[in-house]
Amino acid sequence: MHLDHQKKVWLEQEQHFGEFYIWIKETYFKHNPDPFADLKTELEKEIHEFDSEKQKRLKKINKDFENPLADFD
């Protein structure tokens, strides 16, 4: 477990309460795809969506500052 904490080994367990395998981290990633690829993709989408929402809010705020008395009749 100490080597896992130092990120030198990769622990893999296919089933709950099943056997687990200890790999040298470099060897595991040479022979297996990145297990976090889907999470990275999902995170990038979330960031993009967040940026889009943030842009919309900024546009609305800027519009309100351009003419703050427009709706004040």
PDB file of N, CA and C in Angstrom:
ATOM      1  N   MET A   1       0.813  -1.184   0.000  1.00  0.00           N
ATOM      2  CA  MET A   1       0.000   0.000   0.000  1.00  0.00           C
ATOM      3  C   MET A   1       0.862   1.256   0.000  1.00  0.00           C
ATOM      4  N   HIS A   2       2.038   1.167   0.601  1.00  0.00           N
ATOM      5  CA  HIS A   2       2.947   2.311   0.624  1.00  0.00           C
ATOM      6  C   HIS A   2       3.355   2.696  -0.796  1.00  0.00           C
ATOM      7  N   LEU A   3       3.638   1.703  -1.643  1.00  0.00           N
ATOM      8  CA  LEU A   3       4.027   1.990  -3.024  1.00  0.00           C
ATOM      9  C   LEU A   3       2.859   2.544  -3.825  1.00  0.00           C
ATOM     10  N   ASP A   4       1.653   2.126  -3.514  1.00  0.00           N
ATOM     11  CA  ASP A   4       0.475   2.688  -4.174  1.00  0.00           C
ATOM     12  C   ASP A   4       0.349   4.165  -3.830  1.00  0.00           C
ATOM     13  N   HIS A   5       0.584   4.498  -2.592  1.00  0.00           N
ATOM     14  CA  HIS A   5       0.511   5.898  -2.161  1.00  0.00           C
ATOM     15  C   HIS A   5       1.576   6.738  -2.874  1.00  0.00           C
ATOM     16  N   GLN A   6       2.717   6.150  -3.161  1.00  0.00           N
ATOM     17  CA  GLN A   6       3.782   6.863  -3.871  1.00  0.00           C
ATOM     18  C   GLN A   6       3.588   6.823  -5.378  1.00  0.00           C
ATOM     19  N   LYS A   7       2.507   6.217  -5.822  1.00  0.00           N
ATOM     20  CA  LYS A   7       2.121   6.152  -7.235  1.00  0.00           C
ATOM     21  C   LYS A   7       3.137   5.376  -8.082  1.00  0.00           C
ATOM     22  N   LYS A   8       3.694   4.317  -7.496  1.00  0.00           N
ATOM     23  CA  LYS A   8       4.633   3.476  -8.230  1.00  0.00           C
ATOM     24  C   LYS A   8       3.989   2.182  -8.706  1.00  0.00           C
ATOM     25  N   VAL A   9       2.884   1.800  -8.087  1.00  0.00           N
ATOM     26  CA  VAL A   9       2.177   0.589  -8.494  1.00  0.00           C
ATOM     27  C   VAL A   9       0.723   0.934  -8.771  1.00  0.00           C
ATOM     28  N   TRP A  10       0.067   0.037  -9.510  1.00  0.00           N
ATOM     29  CA  TRP A  10      -1.351   0.195  -9.832  1.00  0.00           C
ATOM     30  C   TRP A  10      -2.065  -1.031  -9.304  1.00  0.00           C
ATOM     31  N   LEU A  11      -3.097  -0.822  -8.488  1.00  0.00           N
ATOM     32  CA  LEU A  11      -3.872  -1.930  -7.951  1.00  0.00           C
ATOM     33  C   LEU A  11      -5.143  -2.064  -8.769  1.00  0.00           C
ATOM     34  N   GLU A  12      -5.409  -3.292  -9.222  1.00  0.00           N
ATOM     35  CA  GLU A  12      -6.585  -3.541 -10.048  1.00  0.00           C
ATOM     36  C   GLU A  12      -7.403  -4.654  -9.407  1.00  0.00           C
ATOM     37  N   GLN A  13      -8.715  -4.436  -9.323  1.00  0.00           N
ATOM     38  CA  GLN A  13      -9.623  -5.441  -8.788  1.00  0.00           C
ATOM     39  C   GLN A  13     -10.862  -5.438  -9.665  1.00  0.00           C
ATOM     40  N   GLU A  14     -11.121  -6.557 -10.330  1.00  0.00           N
ATOM     41  CA  GLU A  14     -12.230  -6.638 -11.275  1.00  0.00           C
ATOM     42  C   GLU A  14     -13.573  -6.823 -10.589  1.00  0.00           C
ATOM     43  N   GLN A  15     -13.603  -7.536  -9.466  1.00  0.00           N
ATOM     44  CA  GLN A  15     -14.858  -7.799  -8.756  1.00  0.00           C
ATOM     45  C   GLN A  15     -14.698  -7.413  -7.292  1.00  0.00           C
ATOM     46  N   HIS A  16     -15.815  -6.989  -6.710  1.00  0.00           N
ATOM     47  CA  HIS A  16     -15.817  -6.692  -5.287  1.00  0.00           C
ATOM     48  C   HIS A  16     -15.533  -7.982  -4.522  1.00  0.00           C
ATOM     49  N   PHE A  17     -14.630  -7.942  -3.605  1.00  0.00           N
ATOM     50  CA  PHE A  17     -14.178  -9.100  -2.831  1.00  0.00           C
ATOM     51  C   PHE A  17     -13.475 -10.143  -3.690  1.00  0.00           C
ATOM     52  N   GLY A  18     -13.113  -9.783  -4.921  1.00  0.00           N
ATOM     53  CA  GLY A  18     -12.386 -10.709  -5.780  1.00  0.00           C
ATOM     54  C   GLY A  18     -10.883 -10.516  -5.619  1.00  0.00           C
ATOM     55  N   GLU A  19     -10.155 -11.238  -6.437  1.00  0.00           N
ATOM     56  CA  GLU A  19      -8.706 -11.096  -6.410  1.00  0.00           C
ATOM     57  C   GLU A  19      -8.325  -9.712  -6.903  1.00  0.00           C
ATOM     58  N   PHE A  20      -7.192  -9.241  -6.415  1.00  0.00           N
ATOM     59  CA  PHE A  20      -6.697  -7.989  -6.956  1.00  0.00           C
ATOM     60  C   PHE A  20      -5.281  -8.211  -7.457  1.00  0.00           C
ATOM     61  N   TYR A  21      -4.907  -7.411  -8.423  1.00  0.00           N
ATOM     62  CA  TYR A  21      -3.626  -7.558  -9.093  1.00  0.00           C
ATOM     63  C   TYR A  21      -2.788  -6.321  -8.838  1.00  0.00           C
ATOM     64  N   ILE A  22      -1.514  -6.555  -8.636  1.00  0.00           N
ATOM     65  CA  ILE A  22      -0.586  -5.455  -8.407  1.00  0.00           C
ATOM     66  C   ILE A  22       0.300  -5.336  -9.638  1.00  0.00           C
ATOM     67  N   TRP A  23       0.284  -4.177 -10.249  1.00  0.00           N
ATOM     68  CA  TRP A  23       1.079  -3.905 -11.441  1.00  0.00           C
ATOM     69  C   TRP A  23       2.075  -2.787 -11.133  1.00  0.00           C
ATOM     70  N   ILE A  24       3.211  -2.840 -11.790  1.00  0.00           N
ATOM     71  CA  ILE A  24       4.056  -1.651 -11.819  1.00  0.00           C
ATOM     72  C   ILE A  24       3.318  -0.672 -12.713  1.00  0.00           C
ATOM     73  N   LYS A  25       3.167   0.533 -12.246  1.00  0.00           N
ATOM     74  CA  LYS A  25       2.288   1.497 -12.902  1.00  0.00           C
ATOM     75  C   LYS A  25       2.638   1.709 -14.374  1.00  0.00           C
ATOM     76  N   GLU A  26       3.898   1.857 -14.690  1.00  0.00           N
ATOM     77  CA  GLU A  26       4.317   2.074 -16.085  1.00  0.00           C
ATOM     78  C   GLU A  26       3.900   0.902 -16.969  1.00  0.00           C
ATOM     79  N   THR A  27       4.063  -0.318 -16.479  1.00  0.00           N
ATOM     80  CA  THR A  27       3.702  -1.512 -17.242  1.00  0.00           C
ATOM     81  C   THR A  27       2.199  -1.576 -17.464  1.00  0.00           C
ATOM     82  N   TYR A  28       1.422  -1.265 -16.445  1.00  0.00           N
ATOM     83  CA  TYR A  28      -0.035  -1.295 -16.577  1.00  0.00           C
ATOM     84  C   TYR A  28      -0.491  -0.349 -17.682  1.00  0.00           C
ATOM     85  N   PHE A  29       0.005   0.879 -17.688  1.00  0.00           N
ATOM     86  CA  PHE A  29      -0.442   1.857 -18.674  1.00  0.00           C
ATOM     87  C   PHE A  29       0.094   1.571 -20.076  1.00  0.00           C
ATOM     88  N   LYS A  30       1.164   0.793 -20.189  1.00  0.00           N
ATOM     89  CA  LYS A  30       1.642   0.379 -21.518  1.00  0.00           C
ATOM     90  C   LYS A  30       0.679  -0.620 -22.152  1.00  0.00           C
ATOM     91  N   HIS A  31       0.091  -1.487 -21.335  1.00  0.00           N
ATOM     92  CA  HIS A  31      -0.736  -2.581 -21.838  1.00  0.00           C
ATOM     93  C   HIS A  31      -2.244  -2.349 -21.713  1.00  0.00           C
ATOM     94  N   ASN A  32      -2.657  -1.300 -21.053  1.00  0.00           N
ATOM     95  CA  ASN A  32      -4.083  -1.026 -20.834  1.00  0.00           C
ATOM     96  C   ASN A  32      -4.397   0.432 -21.160  1.00  0.00           C
ATOM     97  N   PRO A  33      -5.600   0.678 -21.633  1.00  0.00           N
ATOM     98  CA  PRO A  33      -5.982   2.066 -21.897  1.00  0.00           C
ATOM     99  C   PRO A  33      -6.113   2.845 -20.585  1.00  0.00           C
ATOM    100  N   ASP A  34      -6.111   4.133 -20.712  1.00  0.00           N
ATOM    101  CA  ASP A  34      -6.242   4.999 -19.545  1.00  0.00           C
ATOM    102  C   ASP A  34      -7.608   4.776 -18.887  1.00  0.00           C
ATOM    103  N   PRO A  35      -7.654   4.308 -17.643  1.00  0.00           N
ATOM    104  CA  PRO A  35      -8.944   4.040 -16.996  1.00  0.00           C
ATOM    105  C   PRO A  35      -9.729   5.312 -16.671  1.00  0.00           C
ATOM    106  N   PHE A  36      -9.071   6.452 -16.757  1.00  0.00           N
ATOM    107  CA  PHE A  36      -9.730   7.713 -16.437  1.00  0.00           C
ATOM    108  C   PHE A  36     -10.086   8.520 -17.673  1.00  0.00           C
ATOM    109  N   ALA A  37      -9.939   7.946 -18.868  1.00  0.00           N
ATOM    110  CA  ALA A  37     -10.203   8.682 -20.110  1.00  0.00           C
ATOM    111  C   ALA A  37     -11.640   9.172 -20.178  1.00  0.00           C
ATOM    112  N   ASP A  38     -12.590   8.315 -19.809  1.00  0.00           N
ATOM    113  CA  ASP A  38     -13.999   8.738 -19.864  1.00  0.00           C
ATOM    114  C   ASP A  38     -14.296   9.841 -18.852  1.00  0.00           C
ATOM    115  N   LEU A  39     -13.659   9.774 -17.687  1.00  0.00           N
ATOM    116  CA  LEU A  39     -13.857  10.826 -16.691  1.00  0.00           C
ATOM    117  C   LEU A  39     -13.265  12.151 -17.158  1.00  0.00           C
ATOM    118  N   LYS A  40     -12.104  12.081 -17.815  1.00  0.00           N
ATOM    119  CA  LYS A  40     -11.478  13.296 -18.338  1.00  0.00           C
ATOM    120  C   LYS A  40     -12.354  13.933 -19.406  1.00  0.00           C
ATOM    121  N   THR A  41     -12.917  13.111 -20.288  1.00  0.00           N
ATOM    122  CA  THR A  41     -13.798  13.617 -21.344  1.00  0.00           C
ATOM    123  C   THR A  41     -15.035  14.264 -20.738  1.00  0.00           C
ATOM    124  N   GLU A  42     -15.625  13.603 -19.761  1.00  0.00           N
ATOM    125  CA  GLU A  42     -16.821  14.137 -19.105  1.00  0.00           C
ATOM    126  C   GLU A  42     -16.511  15.461 -18.399  1.00  0.00           C
ATOM    127  N   LEU A  43     -15.361  15.527 -17.759  1.00  0.00           N
ATOM    128  CA  LEU A  43     -14.965  16.749 -17.072  1.00  0.00           C
ATOM    129  C   LEU A  43     -14.760  17.895 -18.054  1.00  0.00           C
ATOM    130  N   GLU A  44     -14.142  17.602 -19.203  1.00  0.00           N
ATOM    131  CA  GLU A  44     -13.944  18.630 -20.220  1.00  0.00           C
ATOM    132  C   GLU A  44     -15.284  19.165 -20.725  1.00  0.00           C
ATOM    133  N   LYS A  45     -16.270  18.283 -20.904  1.00  0.00           N
ATOM    134  CA  LYS A  45     -17.611  18.715 -21.322  1.00  0.00           C
ATOM    135  C   LYS A  45     -18.240  19.614 -20.260  1.00  0.00           C
ATOM    136  N   GLU A  46     -18.113  19.204 -19.001  1.00  0.00           N
ATOM    137  CA  GLU A  46     -18.676  19.997 -17.906  1.00  0.00           C
ATOM    138  C   GLU A  46     -18.036  21.383 -17.861  1.00  0.00           C
ATOM    139  N   ILE A  47     -16.728  21.434 -18.057  1.00  0.00           N
ATOM    140  CA  ILE A  47     -16.030  22.722 -18.054  1.00  0.00           C
ATOM    141  C   ILE A  47     -16.526  23.580 -19.199  1.00  0.00           C
ATOM    142  N   HIS A  48     -16.704  22.977 -20.371  1.00  0.00           N
ATOM    143  CA  HIS A  48     -17.190  23.723 -21.530  1.00  0.00           C
ATOM    144  C   HIS A  48     -18.599  24.257 -21.267  1.00  0.00           C
ATOM    145  N   GLU A  49     -19.470  23.420 -20.709  1.00  0.00           N
ATOM    146  CA  GLU A  49     -20.833  23.854 -20.390  1.00  0.00           C
ATOM    147  C   GLU A  49     -20.816  24.962 -19.345  1.00  0.00           C
ATOM    148  N   PHE A  50     -19.947  24.821 -18.363  1.00  0.00           N
ATOM    149  CA  PHE A  50     -19.830  25.848 -17.336  1.00  0.00           C
ATOM    150  C   PHE A  50     -19.371  27.162 -17.956  1.00  0.00           C
ATOM    151  N   ASP A  51     -18.390  27.077 -18.864  1.00  0.00           N
ATOM    152  CA  ASP A  51     -17.904  28.276 -19.540  1.00  0.00           C
ATOM    153  C   ASP A  51     -19.011  28.921 -20.365  1.00  0.00           C
ATOM    154  N   SER A  52     -19.841  28.118 -21.020  1.00  0.00           N
ATOM    155  CA  SER A  52     -20.951  28.654 -21.810  1.00  0.00           C
ATOM    156  C   SER A  52     -21.941  29.396 -20.915  1.00  0.00           C
ATOM    157  N   GLU A  53     -22.281  28.801 -19.783  1.00  0.00           N
ATOM    158  CA  GLU A  53     -23.199  29.449 -18.850  1.00  0.00           C
ATOM    159  C   GLU A  53     -22.598  30.747 -18.317  1.00  0.00           C
ATOM    160  N   LYS A  54     -21.315  30.691 -18.034  1.00  0.00           N
ATOM    161  CA  LYS A  54     -20.631  31.874 -17.520  1.00  0.00           C
ATOM    162  C   LYS A  54     -20.632  32.986 -18.569  1.00  0.00           C
ATOM    163  N   GLN A  55     -20.413  32.625 -19.831  1.00  0.00           N
ATOM    164  CA  GLN A  55     -20.438  33.610 -20.916  1.00  0.00           C
ATOM    165  C   GLN A  55     -21.818  34.243 -21.036  1.00  0.00           C
ATOM    166  N   LYS A  56     -22.875  33.437 -20.934  1.00  0.00           N
ATOM    167  CA  LYS A  56     -24.244  33.968 -21.005  1.00  0.00           C
ATOM    168  C   LYS A  56     -24.495  34.962 -19.879  1.00  0.00           C
ATOM    169  N   ARG A  57     -24.070  34.617 -18.681  1.00  0.00           N
ATOM    170  CA  ARG A  57     -24.251  35.524 -17.547  1.00  0.00           C
ATOM    171  C   ARG A  57     -23.493  36.822 -17.758  1.00  0.00           C
ATOM    172  N   LEU A  58     -22.260  36.731 -18.272  1.00  0.00           N
ATOM    173  CA  LEU A  58     -21.472  37.936 -18.518  1.00  0.00           C
ATOM    174  C   LEU A  58     -22.120  38.819 -19.574  1.00  0.00           C
ATOM    175  N   LYS A  59     -22.667  38.202 -20.627  1.00  0.00           N
ATOM    176  CA  LYS A  59     -23.352  38.982 -21.664  1.00  0.00           C
ATOM    177  C   LYS A  59     -24.550  39.709 -21.078  1.00  0.00           C
ATOM    178  N   LYS A  60     -25.315  39.023 -20.232  1.00  0.00           N
ATOM    179  CA  LYS A  60     -26.488  39.650 -19.618  1.00  0.00           C
ATOM    180  C   LYS A  60     -26.063  40.798 -18.712  1.00  0.00           C
ATOM    181  N   ILE A  61     -25.046  40.585 -17.917  1.00  0.00           N
ATOM    182  CA  ILE A  61     -24.560  41.641 -17.021  1.00  0.00           C
ATOM    183  C   ILE A  61     -24.065  42.832 -17.828  1.00  0.00           C
ATOM    184  N   ASN A  62     -23.295  42.568 -18.879  1.00  0.00           N
ATOM    185  CA  ASN A  62     -22.791  43.657 -19.715  1.00  0.00           C
ATOM    186  C   ASN A  62     -23.928  44.408 -20.387  1.00  0.00           C
ATOM    187  N   LYS A  63     -24.938  43.687 -20.826  1.00  0.00           N
ATOM    188  CA  LYS A  63     -26.092  44.325 -21.466  1.00  0.00           C
ATOM    189  C   LYS A  63     -26.800  45.239 -20.468  1.00  0.00           C
ATOM    190  N   ASP A  64     -26.952  44.761 -19.240  1.00  0.00           N
ATOM    191  CA  ASP A  64     -27.592  45.569 -18.202  1.00  0.00           C
ATOM    192  C   ASP A  64     -26.781  46.826 -17.888  1.00  0.00           C
ATOM    193  N   PHE A  65     -25.462  46.734 -17.952  1.00  0.00           N
ATOM    194  CA  PHE A  65     -24.623  47.897 -17.677  1.00  0.00           C
ATOM    195  C   PHE A  65     -24.604  48.888 -18.840  1.00  0.00           C
ATOM    196  N   GLU A  66     -24.814  48.405 -20.056  1.00  0.00           N
ATOM    197  CA  GLU A  66     -24.822  49.302 -21.209  1.00  0.00           C
ATOM    198  C   GLU A  66     -25.955  50.313 -21.097  1.00  0.00           C
ATOM    199  N   ASN A  67     -27.122  49.852 -20.671  1.00  0.00           N
ATOM    200  CA  ASN A  67     -28.273  50.734 -20.563  1.00  0.00           C
ATOM    201  C   ASN A  67     -29.083  50.331 -19.325  1.00  0.00           C
ATOM    202  N   PRO A  68     -28.630  50.745 -18.150  1.00  0.00           N
ATOM    203  CA  PRO A  68     -29.286  50.285 -16.922  1.00  0.00           C
ATOM    204  C   PRO A  68     -30.705  50.814 -16.740  1.00  0.00           C
ATOM    205  N   LEU A  69     -31.070  51.901 -17.425  1.00  0.00           N
ATOM    206  CA  LEU A  69     -32.400  52.479 -17.258  1.00  0.00           C
ATOM    207  C   LEU A  69     -33.360  52.089 -18.374  1.00  0.00           C
ATOM    208  N   ALA A  70     -32.989  51.125 -19.210  1.00  0.00           N
ATOM    209  CA  ALA A  70     -33.813  50.737 -20.359  1.00  0.00           C
ATOM    210  C   ALA A  70     -35.181  50.224 -19.932  1.00  0.00           C
ATOM    211  N   ASP A  71     -35.262  49.453 -18.885  1.00  0.00           N
ATOM    212  CA  ASP A  71     -36.538  48.886 -18.435  1.00  0.00           C
ATOM    213  C   ASP A  71     -37.177  49.723 -17.329  1.00  0.00           C
ATOM    214  N   PHE A  72     -36.665  50.906 -17.129  1.00  0.00           N
ATOM    215  CA  PHE A  72     -37.147  51.763 -16.046  1.00  0.00           C
ATOM    216  C   PHE A  72     -38.052  52.847 -16.616  1.00  0.00           C
ATOM    217  N   ASP A  73     -39.308  52.522 -16.807  1.00  0.00           N
ATOM    218  CA  ASP A  73     -40.265  53.495 -17.374  1.00  0.00           C
ATOM    219  C   ASP A  73     -41.196  54.025 -16.339  1.00  0.00           C
TER     220      ASP A  73
END
